[in-house]
PDB file of C-alpha atoms in Angstrom:
ATOM      1  CA  ASP A 414     -91.532   2.556 -59.371  1.00 85.00           C
ATOM      2  CA  VAL A 415     -88.843   2.111 -61.993  1.00 86.00           C
ATOM      3  CA  GLN A 416     -88.357   5.289 -63.986  1.00 93.00           C
ATOM      4  CA  LEU A 417     -85.887   6.372 -66.636  1.00 95.00           C
ATOM      5  CA  GLN A 418     -85.379   9.983 -67.663  1.00 95.00           C
ATOM      6  CA  ALA A 419     -83.432  10.562 -70.862  1.00 96.00           C
ATOM      7  CA  SER A 420     -81.843  13.841 -71.876  1.00 97.00           C
ATOM      8  CA  GLY A 421     -79.043  15.299 -73.928  1.00 98.00           C
ATOM      9  CA  GLY A 422     -80.489  15.237 -77.396  1.00 97.00           C
ATOM     10  CA  GLY A 423     -80.299  18.209 -79.704  1.00 98.00           C
ATOM     11  CA  SER A 424     -79.340  19.462 -83.123  1.00 98.00           C
ATOM     12  CA  VAL A 425     -75.757  19.282 -84.328  1.00 98.00           C
ATOM     13  CA  GLN A 426     -73.896  19.415 -87.595  1.00 98.00           C
ATOM     14  CA  ALA A 427     -72.337  16.336 -89.088  1.00 98.00           C
ATOM     15  CA  GLY A 428     -69.086  15.514 -87.366  1.00 98.00           C
ATOM     16  CA  GLY A 429     -70.280  16.885 -84.053  1.00 98.00           C
ATOM     17  CA  SER A 430     -70.824  15.140 -80.740  1.00 98.00           C
ATOM     18  CA  LEU A 431     -73.569  14.678 -78.212  1.00 98.00           C
ATOM     19  CA  ARG A 432     -73.778  12.822 -74.949  1.00 98.00           C
ATOM     20  CA  LEU A 433     -77.089  11.314 -74.010  1.00 98.00           C
ATOM     21  CA  SER A 434     -77.858  10.674 -70.359  1.00 98.00           C
ATOM     22  CA  CYS A 435     -80.470   8.523 -68.725  1.00 96.00           C
ATOM     23  CA  VAL A 436     -81.110   8.835 -65.011  1.00 96.00           C
ATOM     24  CA  ALA A 437     -82.735   5.889 -63.325  1.00 93.00           C
ATOM     25  CA  SER A 438     -84.815   5.706 -60.184  1.00 91.00           C
ATOM     26  CA  GLY A 439     -86.407   2.800 -58.409  1.00 87.00           C
ATOM     27  CA  PHE A 440     -83.591   0.337 -59.071  1.00 82.00           C
ATOM     28  CA  THR A 441     -79.822   0.147 -59.420  1.00 78.00           C
ATOM     29  CA  PHE A 442     -77.885  -0.432 -62.615  1.00 75.00           C
ATOM     30  CA  ASP A 443     -75.783  -3.090 -60.902  1.00 76.00           C
ATOM     31  CA  ASP A 444     -78.534  -5.627 -61.464  1.00 79.00           C
ATOM     32  CA  TYR A 445     -79.603  -4.645 -64.956  1.00 88.00           C
ATOM     33  CA  ALA A 446     -78.484  -4.657 -68.549  1.00 93.00           C
ATOM     34  CA  ILE A 447     -78.738  -1.249 -70.198  1.00 93.00           C
ATOM     35  CA  GLY A 448     -79.468  -0.317 -73.757  1.00 96.00           C
ATOM     36  CA  TRP A 449     -79.825   2.607 -76.092  1.00 98.00           C
ATOM     37  CA  PHE A 450     -82.198   2.343 -79.010  1.00 98.00           C
ATOM     38  CA  ARG A 451     -83.315   4.681 -81.749  1.00 98.00           C
ATOM     39  CA  GLN A 452     -86.285   5.051 -83.992  1.00 98.00           C
ATOM     40  CA  VAL A 453     -87.158   7.082 -87.039  1.00 97.00           C
ATOM     41  CA  PRO A 454     -90.698   7.535 -88.357  1.00 94.00           C
ATOM     42  CA  GLY A 455     -91.900   4.551 -90.337  1.00 95.00           C
ATOM     43  CA  LYS A 456     -89.165   2.231 -89.096  1.00 96.00           C
ATOM     44  CA  GLU A 457     -88.848  -0.206 -86.260  1.00 96.00           C
ATOM     45  CA  ARG A 458     -86.903   0.677 -83.173  1.00 96.00           C
ATOM     46  CA  GLU A 459     -83.354  -0.586 -83.475  1.00 96.00           C
ATOM     47  CA  GLY A 460     -80.634  -1.335 -80.995  1.00 97.00           C
ATOM     48  CA  VAL A 461     -77.759   1.112 -80.977  1.00 98.00           C
ATOM     49  CA  SER A 462     -75.747  -0.167 -78.042  1.00 98.00           C
ATOM     50  CA  CYS A 463     -76.324  -2.473 -75.109  1.00 97.00           C
ATOM     51  CA  PHE A 464     -74.204  -3.384 -72.131  1.00 94.00           C
ATOM     52  CA  SER A 465     -74.269  -5.635 -69.127  1.00 91.00           C
ATOM     53  CA  SER A 466     -71.966  -4.855 -66.207  1.00 83.00           C
ATOM     54  CA  THR A 467     -72.734  -8.289 -64.783  1.00 84.00           C
ATOM     55  CA  ASP A 468     -70.752 -10.122 -67.436  1.00 84.00           C
ATOM     56  CA  GLY A 469     -69.194  -7.283 -69.416  1.00 86.00           C
ATOM     57  CA  ARG A 470     -71.044  -8.048 -72.636  1.00 91.00           C
ATOM     58  CA  ALA A 471     -71.390  -5.122 -74.994  1.00 94.00           C
ATOM     59  CA  TYR A 472     -73.088  -4.621 -78.329  1.00 97.00           C
ATOM     60  CA  TYR A 473     -72.788  -1.867 -80.892  1.00 98.00           C
ATOM     61  CA  GLU A 474     -74.764  -1.638 -84.068  1.00 97.00           C
ATOM     62  CA  ASP A 475     -72.355  -1.821 -87.004  1.00 98.00           C
ATOM     63  CA  SER A 476     -72.888   1.732 -88.178  1.00 98.00           C
ATOM     64  CA  VAL A 477     -71.967   3.226 -84.777  1.00 98.00           C
ATOM     65  CA  LYS A 478     -68.934   1.109 -83.941  1.00 98.00           C
ATOM     66  CA  GLY A 479     -65.952   3.279 -83.212  1.00 98.00           C
ATOM     67  CA  ARG A 480     -68.132   6.390 -82.889  1.00 98.00           C
ATOM     68  CA  PHE A 481     -70.511   5.690 -79.980  1.00 98.00           C
ATOM     69  CA  THR A 482     -69.669   4.550 -76.471  1.00 97.00           C
ATOM     70  CA  ILE A 483     -72.080   3.231 -73.883  1.00 96.00           C
ATOM     71  CA  SER A 484     -71.302   3.585 -70.209  1.00 94.00           C
ATOM     72  CA  SER A 485     -72.873   3.865 -66.813  1.00 92.00           C
ATOM     73  CA  ASP A 486     -72.081   5.525 -63.518  1.00 91.00           C
ATOM     74  CA  ASN A 487     -73.662   3.277 -60.952  1.00 87.00           C
ATOM     75  CA  ALA A 488     -72.993   5.744 -58.141  1.00 89.00           C
ATOM     76  CA  LYS A 489     -75.149   8.283 -59.984  1.00 92.00           C
ATOM     77  CA  ASN A 490     -77.542   5.671 -61.340  1.00 91.00           C
ATOM     78  CA  THR A 491     -77.032   7.182 -64.746  1.00 94.00           C
ATOM     79  CA  MET A 492     -76.259   5.636 -68.105  1.00 94.00           C
ATOM     80  CA  TYR A 493     -74.708   7.467 -71.020  1.00 97.00           C
ATOM     81  CA  LEU A 494     -74.280   7.253 -74.746  1.00 98.00           C
ATOM     82  CA  GLN A 495     -71.378   9.293 -76.023  1.00 98.00           C
ATOM     83  CA  MET A 496     -71.884   9.945 -79.711  1.00 98.00           C
ATOM     84  CA  ASN A 497     -68.999  11.276 -81.772  1.00 98.00           C
ATOM     85  CA  SER A 498     -68.556  11.907 -85.480  1.00 98.00           C
ATOM     86  CA  LEU A 499     -72.292  12.139 -85.881  1.00 98.00           C
ATOM     87  CA  LYS A 500     -73.809  11.601 -89.300  1.00 98.00           C
ATOM     88  CA  PRO A 501     -77.164  12.682 -90.732  1.00 98.00           C
ATOM     89  CA  GLU A 502     -78.266   9.049 -90.712  1.00 97.00           C
ATOM     90  CA  ASP A 503     -77.947   9.067 -86.926  1.00 98.00           C
ATOM     91  CA  THR A 504     -80.956  11.367 -86.781  1.00 98.00           C
ATOM     92  CA  ALA A 505     -83.640   9.674 -84.702  1.00 98.00           C
ATOM     93  CA  VAL A 506     -85.388   9.638 -81.369  1.00 98.00           C
ATOM     94  CA  TYR A 507     -83.112   7.878 -78.925  1.00 98.00           C
ATOM     95  CA  TYR A 508     -84.423   5.818 -76.029  1.00 98.00           C
ATOM     96  CA  CYS A 509     -82.764   4.295 -73.014  1.00 97.00           C
ATOM     97  CA  ALA A 510     -83.987   1.022 -71.592  1.00 96.00           C
ATOM     98  CA  VAL A 511     -83.126  -1.607 -69.019  1.00 94.00           C
ATOM     99  CA  ARG A 512     -83.855  -5.230 -68.321  1.00 93.00           C
ATOM    100  CA  ARG A 513     -82.501  -7.913 -66.038  1.00 90.00           C
ATOM    101  CA  ARG A 514     -80.591  -9.887 -68.635  1.00 91.00           C
ATOM    102  CA  PHE A 515     -78.530  -8.824 -71.619  1.00 93.00           C
ATOM    103  CA  THR A 516     -80.219  -8.746 -74.986  1.00 93.00           C
ATOM    104  CA  VAL A 517     -80.180  -6.523 -78.041  1.00 93.00           C
ATOM    105  CA  THR A 518     -83.842  -7.113 -78.835  1.00 94.00           C
ATOM    106  CA  PRO A 519     -85.828  -3.966 -78.082  1.00 94.00           C
ATOM    107  CA  THR A 520     -89.098  -5.760 -77.413  1.00 94.00           C
ATOM    108  CA  LYS A 521     -87.524  -7.685 -74.561  1.00 95.00           C
ATOM    109  CA  TYR A 522     -86.643  -4.590 -72.566  1.00 95.00           C
ATOM    110  CA  ASP A 523     -88.854  -3.945 -69.582  1.00 93.00           C
ATOM    111  CA  TYR A 524     -88.422  -0.282 -68.767  1.00 94.00           C
ATOM    112  CA  TRP A 525     -88.032   2.659 -71.100  1.00 96.00           C
ATOM    113  CA  GLY A 526     -87.162   6.313 -70.951  1.00 96.00           C
ATOM    114  CA  GLN A 527     -89.269   8.860 -72.782  1.00 94.00           C
ATOM    115  CA  GLY A 528     -86.946   9.421 -75.742  1.00 94.00           C
ATOM    116  CA  THR A 529     -84.785  12.330 -76.750  1.00 97.00           C
ATOM    117  CA  GLN A 530     -84.507  13.730 -80.274  1.00 98.00           C
ATOM    118  CA  VAL A 531     -81.147  13.797 -82.027  1.00 98.00           C
ATOM    119  CA  THR A 532     -80.946  15.708 -85.297  1.00 98.00           C
ATOM    120  CA  VAL A 533     -77.776  15.774 -87.349  1.00 98.00           C
ATOM    121  CA  SER A 534     -77.602  18.148 -90.294  1.00 98.00           C
ATOM    122  CA  SER A 535     -75.218  17.849 -93.209  1.00 95.00           C
TER     123      SER A 535
END
């Protein structure tokens, strides 16, 4: 069974940092593209950052470029999203996801974590 367990969300003030983690079981990151997505009530889920270690492709949504960094530790089967200089508009539920091939389209991802809430206050 493929499972993803996300954690690391919380409440911070604007300008603060959080690091989201997503531990995987049932597969290895070597063979998968990874992605972080976020969703706020009433809006569609959007891609925040995606990465494929197979070919090195990376994607960052424009508003997070230079502030967020996606990474993975294949030895720990864990993916991360380091979020710095957080803004109130980053407030959302964040999800990790994986699929075999790189894409930034949320609906094409096969496996999802349960989501972790990030709240940024001004």
